[in-house]
PDB file of C-alpha atoms in Angstrom:
ATOM      1  CA  UNK A1167     -36.498  -9.663  11.139  1.00  0.00           C
ATOM      2  CA  UNK A1168     -36.584  -6.632   9.095  1.00  0.00           C
ATOM      3  CA  UNK A1169     -36.476  -6.510   5.280  1.00  0.00           C
ATOM      4  CA  UNK A1170     -34.917  -3.354   3.651  1.00  0.00           C
ATOM      5  CA  UNK A1171     -35.530  -2.725   0.269  1.00  0.00           C
ATOM      6  CA  UNK A1172     -32.495  -3.559  -1.797  1.00  0.00           C
ATOM      7  CA  UNK A1173     -30.369  -1.275  -4.446  1.00  0.00           C
ATOM      8  CA  UNK A1174     -27.486  -3.060  -5.192  1.00  0.00           C
ATOM      9  CA  UNK A1175     -28.004  -6.561  -6.006  1.00  0.00           C
ATOM     10  CA  UNK A1176     -29.243  -8.604  -2.861  1.00  0.00           C
ATOM     11  CA  UNK A1177     -28.156  -5.865  -0.904  1.00  0.00           C
ATOM     12  CA  UNK A1178     -29.115  -3.035   1.171  1.00  0.00           C
ATOM     13  CA  UNK A1179     -26.316   0.016   0.685  1.00  0.00           C
ATOM     14  CA  UNK A1180     -26.221   3.450   1.576  1.00  0.00           C
ATOM     15  CA  UNK A1181     -29.389   3.224   3.205  1.00  0.00           C
ATOM     16  CA  UNK A1182     -31.436   2.003   0.127  1.00  0.00           C
ATOM     17  CA  UNK A1183     -32.667   3.841  -3.201  1.00  0.00           C
ATOM     18  CA  UNK A1184     -33.748   6.550  -1.375  1.00  0.00           C
ATOM     19  CA  UNK A1185     -31.093   7.116   1.067  1.00  0.00           C
ATOM     20  CA  UNK A1186     -30.191  10.125   3.177  1.00  0.00           C
ATOM     21  CA  UNK A1187     -27.795  11.438   0.102  1.00  0.00           C
ATOM     22  CA  UNK A1188     -30.890  11.766  -2.636  1.00  0.00           C
ATOM     23  CA  UNK A1189     -32.872  14.152  -0.616  1.00  0.00           C
ATOM     24  CA  UNK A1190     -33.265  17.733   0.081  1.00  0.00           C
ATOM     25  CA  UNK A1191     -32.140  18.708   3.459  1.00  0.00           C
ATOM     26  CA  UNK A1192     -33.410  21.775   5.749  1.00  0.00           C
ATOM     27  CA  UNK A1193     -30.684  24.805   6.646  1.00  0.00           C
ATOM     28  CA  UNK A1194     -30.577  27.120   9.542  1.00  0.00           C
ATOM     29  CA  UNK A1195     -27.942  29.497   7.567  1.00  0.00           C
ATOM     30  CA  UNK A1196     -24.666  30.178   8.499  1.00  0.00           C
ATOM     31  CA  UNK A1197     -23.927  31.360  11.628  1.00  0.00           C
ATOM     32  CA  UNK A1198     -21.019  31.810  13.716  1.00  0.00           C
ATOM     33  CA  UNK A1199     -19.641  29.319  16.758  1.00  0.00           C
ATOM     34  CA  UNK A1200     -17.978  29.892  19.813  1.00  0.00           C
ATOM     35  CA  UNK A1201     -14.982  30.457  18.497  1.00  0.00           C
ATOM     36  CA  UNK A1202     -16.105  32.729  16.051  1.00  0.00           C
ATOM     37  CA  UNK A1203     -16.166  29.927  13.329  1.00  0.00           C
ATOM     38  CA  UNK A1204     -18.308  30.223  10.256  1.00  0.00           C
ATOM     39  CA  UNK A1205     -20.693  27.287  10.415  1.00  0.00           C
ATOM     40  CA  UNK A1206     -23.813  25.655   8.665  1.00  0.00           C
ATOM     41  CA  UNK A1207     -26.481  22.920  10.006  1.00  0.00           C
ATOM     42  CA  UNK A1208     -28.371  20.636   7.460  1.00  0.00           C
ATOM     43  CA  UNK A1209     -31.243  19.109   9.166  1.00  0.00           C
ATOM     44  CA  UNK A1210     -33.806  15.804   7.944  1.00  0.00           C
ATOM     45  CA  UNK A1211     -36.845  14.021   8.996  1.00  0.00           C
ATOM     46  CA  UNK A1212     -37.010  10.991   8.418  1.00  0.00           C
ATOM     47  CA  UNK A1213     -40.410   9.476   9.347  1.00  0.00           C
ATOM     48  CA  UNK A1214     -40.937   5.437  10.674  1.00  0.00           C
ATOM     49  CA  UNK A1215     -40.714   3.193   8.105  1.00  0.00           C
ATOM     50  CA  UNK A1216     -38.578   5.394   5.957  1.00  0.00           C
ATOM     51  CA  UNK A1217     -36.997   2.992   3.621  1.00  0.00           C
ATOM     52  CA  UNK A1218     -38.137  -0.074   5.975  1.00  0.00           C
ATOM     53  CA  UNK A1219     -36.398   1.456   9.001  1.00  0.00           C
ATOM     54  CA  UNK A1220     -38.292   1.661  12.239  1.00  0.00           C
ATOM     55  CA  UNK A1221     -38.892   4.683  14.336  1.00  0.00           C
ATOM     56  CA  UNK A1222     -39.195   8.567  13.022  1.00  0.00           C
ATOM     57  CA  UNK A1223     -35.711   9.809  13.032  1.00  0.00           C
ATOM     58  CA  UNK A1224     -34.155  13.296  13.219  1.00  0.00           C
ATOM     59  CA  UNK A1225     -30.741  14.008  11.908  1.00  0.00           C
ATOM     60  CA  UNK A1226     -28.602  16.784  11.719  1.00  0.00           C
ATOM     61  CA  UNK A1227     -24.949  17.669  10.429  1.00  0.00           C
ATOM     62  CA  UNK A1228     -23.031  20.551  11.516  1.00  0.00           C
ATOM     63  CA  UNK A1229     -20.431  21.883   9.215  1.00  0.00           C
ATOM     64  CA  UNK A1230     -17.776  24.355  10.775  1.00  0.00           C
ATOM     65  CA  UNK A1231     -14.636  25.702   9.254  1.00  0.00           C
ATOM     66  CA  UNK A1232     -11.932  27.031  10.923  1.00  0.00           C
ATOM     67  CA  UNK A1233      -9.279  29.609  10.414  1.00  0.00           C
ATOM     68  CA  UNK A1234      -6.535  27.071  10.331  1.00  0.00           C
ATOM     69  CA  UNK A1235      -8.137  24.831   7.418  1.00  0.00           C
ATOM     70  CA  UNK A1236      -9.831  22.260   9.963  1.00  0.00           C
ATOM     71  CA  UNK A1237     -13.446  21.329   8.418  1.00  0.00           C
ATOM     72  CA  UNK A1238     -15.157  20.114  11.596  1.00  0.00           C
ATOM     73  CA  UNK A1239     -18.199  17.546  10.942  1.00  0.00           C
ATOM     74  CA  UNK A1240     -21.165  17.064  13.801  1.00  0.00           C
ATOM     75  CA  UNK A1241     -23.104  14.224  13.302  1.00  0.00           C
ATOM     76  CA  UNK A1242     -26.846  13.947  15.515  1.00  0.00           C
ATOM     77  CA  UNK A1243     -29.865  12.019  15.131  1.00  0.00           C
ATOM     78  CA  UNK A1244     -32.904  11.209  17.401  1.00  0.00           C
ATOM     79  CA  UNK A1245     -35.723   8.070  17.186  1.00  0.00           C
ATOM     80  CA  UNK A1246     -39.094   7.781  17.770  1.00  0.00           C
ATOM     81  CA  UNK A1247     -38.714   4.037  18.431  1.00  0.00           C
ATOM     82  CA  UNK A1248     -35.515   1.599  18.297  1.00  0.00           C
ATOM     83  CA  UNK A1249     -33.791   1.322  15.442  1.00  0.00           C
ATOM     84  CA  UNK A1250     -30.702   1.537  13.465  1.00  0.00           C
ATOM     85  CA  UNK A1251     -28.463   4.622  12.278  1.00  0.00           C
ATOM     86  CA  UNK A1252     -24.999   4.987  11.190  1.00  0.00           C
ATOM     87  CA  UNK A1253     -24.266   8.422   9.352  1.00  0.00           C
ATOM     88  CA  UNK A1254     -20.843   9.435   7.268  1.00  0.00           C
ATOM     89  CA  UNK A1255     -19.530  11.779   5.481  1.00  0.00           C
ATOM     90  CA  UNK A1256     -18.810  10.354   1.714  1.00  0.00           C
ATOM     91  CA  UNK A1257     -16.713  13.223   0.036  1.00  0.00           C
ATOM     92  CA  UNK A1258     -14.171  12.150  -2.991  1.00  0.00           C
ATOM     93  CA  UNK A1259     -10.449  13.960  -2.276  1.00  0.00           C
ATOM     94  CA  UNK A1260      -7.548  14.472  -4.564  1.00  0.00           C
ATOM     95  CA  UNK A1261      -4.855  16.541  -2.853  1.00  0.00           C
ATOM     96  CA  UNK A1262      -3.058  17.385  -6.378  1.00  0.00           C
ATOM     97  CA  UNK A1263      -6.837  18.361  -8.024  1.00  0.00           C
ATOM     98  CA  UNK A1264      -6.496  16.384 -10.501  1.00  0.00           C
ATOM     99  CA  UNK A1265      -4.769  13.182 -12.062  1.00  0.00           C
ATOM    100  CA  UNK A1266      -4.126   9.604 -10.697  1.00  0.00           C
ATOM    101  CA  UNK A1267      -3.942   9.848  -6.798  1.00  0.00           C
ATOM    102  CA  UNK A1268      -1.748   6.606  -6.718  1.00  0.00           C
ATOM    103  CA  UNK A1269       1.588   8.652  -5.561  1.00  0.00           C
ATOM    104  CA  UNK A1270      -0.360   9.767  -2.493  1.00  0.00           C
ATOM    105  CA  UNK A1271       0.937   8.762   0.449  1.00  0.00           C
ATOM    106  CA  UNK A1272      -1.245   7.201   3.003  1.00  0.00           C
ATOM    107  CA  UNK A1273      -1.159   6.521   6.566  1.00  0.00           C
ATOM    108  CA  UNK A1274      -4.048   4.567   8.686  1.00  0.00           C
ATOM    109  CA  UNK A1275      -4.169   3.795  12.391  1.00  0.00           C
ATOM    110  CA  UNK A1276      -5.707   0.628  12.058  1.00  0.00           C
ATOM    111  CA  UNK A1277      -3.926  -2.953  12.444  1.00  0.00           C
ATOM    112  CA  UNK A1278      -7.046  -4.853  11.534  1.00  0.00           C
ATOM    113  CA  UNK A1279      -9.590  -4.915   8.315  1.00  0.00           C
ATOM    114  CA  UNK A1280     -12.688  -6.422   7.884  1.00  0.00           C
ATOM    115  CA  UNK A1281     -12.793  -9.050   5.891  1.00  0.00           C
ATOM    116  CA  UNK A1282     -14.637  -9.358   3.309  1.00  0.00           C
ATOM    117  CA  UNK A1283     -16.585 -12.448   1.657  1.00  0.00           C
ATOM    118  CA  UNK A1284     -17.276 -12.789  -2.527  1.00  0.00           C
ATOM    119  CA  UNK A1285     -20.676 -10.416  -1.878  1.00  0.00           C
ATOM    120  CA  UNK A1286     -18.123  -7.920  -0.080  1.00  0.00           C
ATOM    121  CA  UNK A1287     -20.084  -7.971   2.724  1.00  0.00           C
ATOM    122  CA  UNK A1288     -17.937  -8.317   5.990  1.00  0.00           C
ATOM    123  CA  UNK A1289     -17.577 -11.924   7.440  1.00  0.00           C
ATOM    124  CA  UNK A1290     -17.674 -11.033  10.702  1.00  0.00           C
ATOM    125  CA  UNK A1291     -13.746 -11.611  10.852  1.00  0.00           C
ATOM    126  CA  UNK A1292     -11.137  -8.840  11.607  1.00  0.00           C
ATOM    127  CA  UNK A1293      -8.469  -9.908   9.871  1.00  0.00           C
ATOM    128  CA  UNK A1294      -4.834  -7.989  10.985  1.00  0.00           C
ATOM    129  CA  UNK A1295      -3.199  -6.113   8.267  1.00  0.00           C
ATOM    130  CA  UNK A1296       0.262  -7.214   8.829  1.00  0.00           C
ATOM    131  CA  UNK A1297       1.632  -8.746   5.515  1.00  0.00           C
ATOM    132  CA  UNK A1298      -1.231  -7.859   3.355  1.00  0.00           C
ATOM    133  CA  UNK A1299      -2.229  -5.037   0.984  1.00  0.00           C
ATOM    134  CA  UNK A1300      -4.282  -3.505   3.813  1.00  0.00           C
ATOM    135  CA  UNK A1301      -0.990  -2.238   6.389  1.00  0.00           C
ATOM    136  CA  UNK A1302      -1.396   1.615   5.969  1.00  0.00           C
ATOM    137  CA  UNK A1303       0.291   1.737   9.743  1.00  0.00           C
ATOM    138  CA  UNK A1304       3.394   2.943   8.322  1.00  0.00           C
ATOM    139  CA  UNK A1305       3.015   5.255   5.534  1.00  0.00           C
ATOM    140  CA  UNK A1306       2.902   4.282   1.881  1.00  0.00           C
ATOM    141  CA  UNK A1307       2.206   5.263  -1.684  1.00  0.00           C
ATOM    142  CA  UNK A1308      -1.893   4.647  -1.861  1.00  0.00           C
ATOM    143  CA  UNK A1309      -1.729   2.106  -5.029  1.00  0.00           C
ATOM    144  CA  UNK A1310       1.652   0.534  -4.160  1.00  0.00           C
ATOM    145  CA  UNK A1311       0.058  -3.106  -3.342  1.00  0.00           C
ATOM    146  CA  UNK A1312      -3.749  -2.995  -4.716  1.00  0.00           C
ATOM    147  CA  UNK A1313      -5.011  -1.175  -7.584  1.00  0.00           C
ATOM    148  CA  UNK A1314      -8.243  -0.264  -5.771  1.00  0.00           C
ATOM    149  CA  UNK A1315      -9.993  -0.466  -2.351  1.00  0.00           C
ATOM    150  CA  UNK A1316     -12.981  -0.813  -0.895  1.00  0.00           C
ATOM    151  CA  UNK A1317     -12.600  -1.828   2.642  1.00  0.00           C
ATOM    152  CA  UNK A1318     -13.564  -0.836   6.285  1.00  0.00           C
ATOM    153  CA  UNK A1319     -10.393  -0.669   8.920  1.00  0.00           C
ATOM    154  CA  UNK A1320     -10.793  -1.312  12.336  1.00  0.00           C
ATOM    155  CA  UNK A1321      -9.312   2.214  14.461  1.00  0.00           C
ATOM    156  CA  UNK A1322      -7.092   1.452  16.831  1.00  0.00           C
ATOM    157  CA  UNK A1323      -7.445   2.463  20.456  1.00  0.00           C
ATOM    158  CA  UNK A1324     -11.521   3.051  19.872  1.00  0.00           C
ATOM    159  CA  UNK A1325     -13.243   4.129  22.791  1.00  0.00           C
ATOM    160  CA  UNK A1326     -17.235   3.724  22.796  1.00  0.00           C
ATOM    161  CA  UNK A1327     -16.953   6.260  25.661  1.00  0.00           C
ATOM    162  CA  UNK A1328     -14.618   8.598  24.457  1.00  0.00           C
ATOM    163  CA  UNK A1329     -16.525  11.766  22.764  1.00  0.00           C
ATOM    164  CA  UNK A1330     -12.857  13.681  21.552  1.00  0.00           C
ATOM    165  CA  UNK A1331     -11.929  12.825  17.866  1.00  0.00           C
ATOM    166  CA  UNK A1332      -8.493  11.072  17.365  1.00  0.00           C
ATOM    167  CA  UNK A1333      -6.478  10.832  14.616  1.00  0.00           C
ATOM    168  CA  UNK A1334      -7.349   8.050  12.150  1.00  0.00           C
ATOM    169  CA  UNK A1335      -5.859   8.343   8.966  1.00  0.00           C
ATOM    170  CA  UNK A1336      -3.080  11.123   6.923  1.00  0.00           C
ATOM    171  CA  UNK A1337      -2.972  11.831   3.302  1.00  0.00           C
ATOM    172  CA  UNK A1338       0.317  13.829   1.456  1.00  0.00           C
ATOM    173  CA  UNK A1339       0.386  14.231  -1.629  1.00  0.00           C
ATOM    174  CA  UNK A1340       4.193  15.024  -2.550  1.00  0.00           C
ATOM    175  CA  UNK A1341       3.680  16.598  -5.567  1.00  0.00           C
ATOM    176  CA  UNK A1342       1.963  20.076  -3.984  1.00  0.00           C
ATOM    177  CA  UNK A1343       2.707  19.105  -0.136  1.00  0.00           C
ATOM    178  CA  UNK A1344      -1.003  19.481   0.409  1.00  0.00           C
ATOM    179  CA  UNK A1345      -2.006  17.087   3.580  1.00  0.00           C
ATOM    180  CA  UNK A1346      -4.883  15.907   4.493  1.00  0.00           C
ATOM    181  CA  UNK A1347      -5.410  14.500   8.091  1.00  0.00           C
ATOM    182  CA  UNK A1348      -8.754  13.027   9.440  1.00  0.00           C
ATOM    183  CA  UNK A1349      -9.856  12.854  13.158  1.00  0.00           C
ATOM    184  CA  UNK A1350     -13.480  10.739  14.336  1.00  0.00           C
ATOM    185  CA  UNK A1351     -14.857   9.538  17.438  1.00  0.00           C
ATOM    186  CA  UNK A1352     -16.165   6.907  15.044  1.00  0.00           C
ATOM    187  CA  UNK A1353     -14.850   3.268  15.386  1.00  0.00           C
ATOM    188  CA  UNK A1354     -14.009   2.429  11.466  1.00  0.00           C
ATOM    189  CA  UNK A1355     -12.779   4.068   8.386  1.00  0.00           C
ATOM    190  CA  UNK A1356     -13.874   2.801   4.664  1.00  0.00           C
ATOM    191  CA  UNK A1357     -11.234   3.511   2.382  1.00  0.00           C
ATOM    192  CA  UNK A1358     -12.716   3.957  -0.962  1.00  0.00           C
ATOM    193  CA  UNK A1359     -10.837   4.626  -4.339  1.00  0.00           C
ATOM    194  CA  UNK A1360     -13.506   4.264  -7.472  1.00  0.00           C
ATOM    195  CA  UNK A1361     -13.255   2.132 -10.025  1.00  0.00           C
ATOM    196  CA  UNK A1362     -15.635   3.635 -12.562  1.00  0.00           C
ATOM    197  CA  UNK A1363     -15.126   5.381 -16.206  1.00  0.00           C
ATOM    198  CA  UNK A1364     -17.519   7.950 -16.453  1.00  0.00           C
ATOM    199  CA  UNK A1365     -16.606   9.528 -13.526  1.00  0.00           C
ATOM    200  CA  UNK A1366     -18.079  11.042  -9.908  1.00  0.00           C
ATOM    201  CA  UNK A1367     -18.648  14.914  -8.942  1.00  0.00           C
ATOM    202  CA  UNK A1368     -15.864  16.681  -8.808  1.00  0.00           C
ATOM    203  CA  UNK A1369     -13.831  19.317  -9.780  1.00  0.00           C
ATOM    204  CA  UNK A1370     -13.736  20.218 -13.729  1.00  0.00           C
ATOM    205  CA  UNK A1371     -17.148  18.774 -16.144  1.00  0.00           C
ATOM    206  CA  UNK A1372     -15.850  15.212 -16.120  1.00  0.00           C
ATOM    207  CA  UNK A1373     -15.454  15.027 -12.349  1.00  0.00           C
ATOM    208  CA  UNK A1374     -13.277  11.985 -11.005  1.00  0.00           C
ATOM    209  CA  UNK A1375     -12.667   8.775 -12.929  1.00  0.00           C
ATOM    210  CA  UNK A1376     -10.918   5.560 -11.698  1.00  0.00           C
ATOM    211  CA  UNK A1377      -7.720   5.749  -9.467  1.00  0.00           C
ATOM    212  CA  UNK A1378      -8.263   9.891  -9.629  1.00  0.00           C
ATOM    213  CA  UNK A1379      -9.772  10.230  -5.936  1.00  0.00           C
ATOM    214  CA  UNK A1380     -10.228   8.596  -2.564  1.00  0.00           C
ATOM    215  CA  UNK A1381     -13.028   8.323  -0.096  1.00  0.00           C
ATOM    216  CA  UNK A1382     -12.137   8.102   3.684  1.00  0.00           C
ATOM    217  CA  UNK A1383     -15.487   7.534   5.032  1.00  0.00           C
ATOM    218  CA  UNK A1384     -15.733   7.116   8.846  1.00  0.00           C
ATOM    219  CA  UNK A1385     -18.391   5.097  10.501  1.00  0.00           C
ATOM    220  CA  UNK A1386     -19.674   2.185  12.049  1.00  0.00           C
ATOM    221  CA  UNK A1387     -18.802  -1.072  10.473  1.00  0.00           C
ATOM    222  CA  UNK A1388     -20.416  -2.438   7.380  1.00  0.00           C
ATOM    223  CA  UNK A1389     -23.866  -4.947   8.497  1.00  0.00           C
ATOM    224  CA  UNK A1390     -23.129  -4.106  11.920  1.00  0.00           C
ATOM    225  CA  UNK A1391     -26.866  -4.579  12.812  1.00  0.00           C
ATOM    226  CA  UNK A1392     -25.935  -8.689  11.693  1.00  0.00           C
ATOM    227  CA  UNK A1393     -22.952  -9.180  13.227  1.00  0.00           C
ATOM    228  CA  UNK A1394     -23.025  -9.053  17.084  1.00  0.00           C
ATOM    229  CA  UNK A1395     -19.469  -8.932  17.602  1.00  0.00           C
ATOM    230  CA  UNK A1396     -19.285  -5.251  15.631  1.00  0.00           C
ATOM    231  CA  UNK A1397     -19.946  -2.097  17.872  1.00  0.00           C
ATOM    232  CA  UNK A1398     -23.897  -1.698  17.938  1.00  0.00           C
ATOM    233  CA  UNK A1399     -25.458   0.591  15.620  1.00  0.00           C
ATOM    234  CA  UNK A1400     -28.615   0.328  17.413  1.00  0.00           C
ATOM    235  CA  UNK A1401     -30.186   3.893  18.731  1.00  0.00           C
ATOM    236  CA  UNK A1402     -33.287   3.903  21.401  1.00  0.00           C
ATOM    237  CA  UNK A1403     -35.858   6.881  22.516  1.00  0.00           C
ATOM    238  CA  UNK A1404     -34.262   9.175  24.690  1.00  0.00           C
ATOM    239  CA  UNK A1405     -30.762   8.599  23.485  1.00  0.00           C
ATOM    240  CA  UNK A1406     -28.891  10.725  21.136  1.00  0.00           C
ATOM    241  CA  UNK A1407     -26.396   9.652  18.225  1.00  0.00           C
ATOM    242  CA  UNK A1408     -23.500  11.922  18.500  1.00  0.00           C
ATOM    243  CA  UNK A1409     -20.559  11.627  16.729  1.00  0.00           C
ATOM    244  CA  UNK A1410     -17.749  13.963  15.229  1.00  0.00           C
ATOM    245  CA  UNK A1411     -14.889  13.501  12.625  1.00  0.00           C
ATOM    246  CA  UNK A1412     -12.170  16.395  11.891  1.00  0.00           C
ATOM    247  CA  UNK A1413     -10.606  17.308   8.342  1.00  0.00           C
ATOM    248  CA  UNK A1414      -7.947  19.563   8.643  1.00  0.00           C
ATOM    249  CA  UNK A1415      -5.911  20.334   5.761  1.00  0.00           C
ATOM    250  CA  UNK A1416      -1.976  21.871   5.777  1.00  0.00           C
ATOM    251  CA  UNK A1417       0.577  22.494   3.477  1.00  0.00           C
ATOM    252  CA  UNK A1418       3.898  20.995   3.881  1.00  0.00           C
TER     253      UNK A1418
END
């Protein structure tokens, strides 16, 4: 048993109080990919025992911006000892640029989602979205059935051997015509809509307040190390953690 440091009540969230999002990352500078698209890679070394995790881990994230509006994100990781690794992108979006995102129309390719207990931890049960506020199999306004979300959706048709990103979510703002399409090689996507009064980083000095942004975090399932039925996040020496997410922006 490994005890990780807690940073949300009795629980460990986002890699702990000193998680990767709180670190300065090294960069390799802006280069050009094979198709001429500009790209930049950020890398980080995490020593053995960092935040309680075993194994010295080296991770990198490559961002490649294509001319057609696709932002390609490639995640990579290796370890010196058996450990657990799950990387994601936690960007906030508002396709209108400002204001309530409740009218944004969302579709998610998931017929199941993770049931949560009173502490917002997965129980291990995969629940059908049918007849619930979590049913985004047919496009609908984001806040039509709930005022906020913080739930992981189980993506339909996921194959652990597949390394080609598959479309998993689509969001459309009727007012501007802007559309975000998300594709990934990962098994889940966390839909999170912030519910805080002071705001988070975003356009303008005040950032985004509650109901003014959404996140679609492609990822492995939360609490996977403690849920044997979930896809495993274990990474062993000699293996490479290698997953991709693509954010495509268009105007309709």
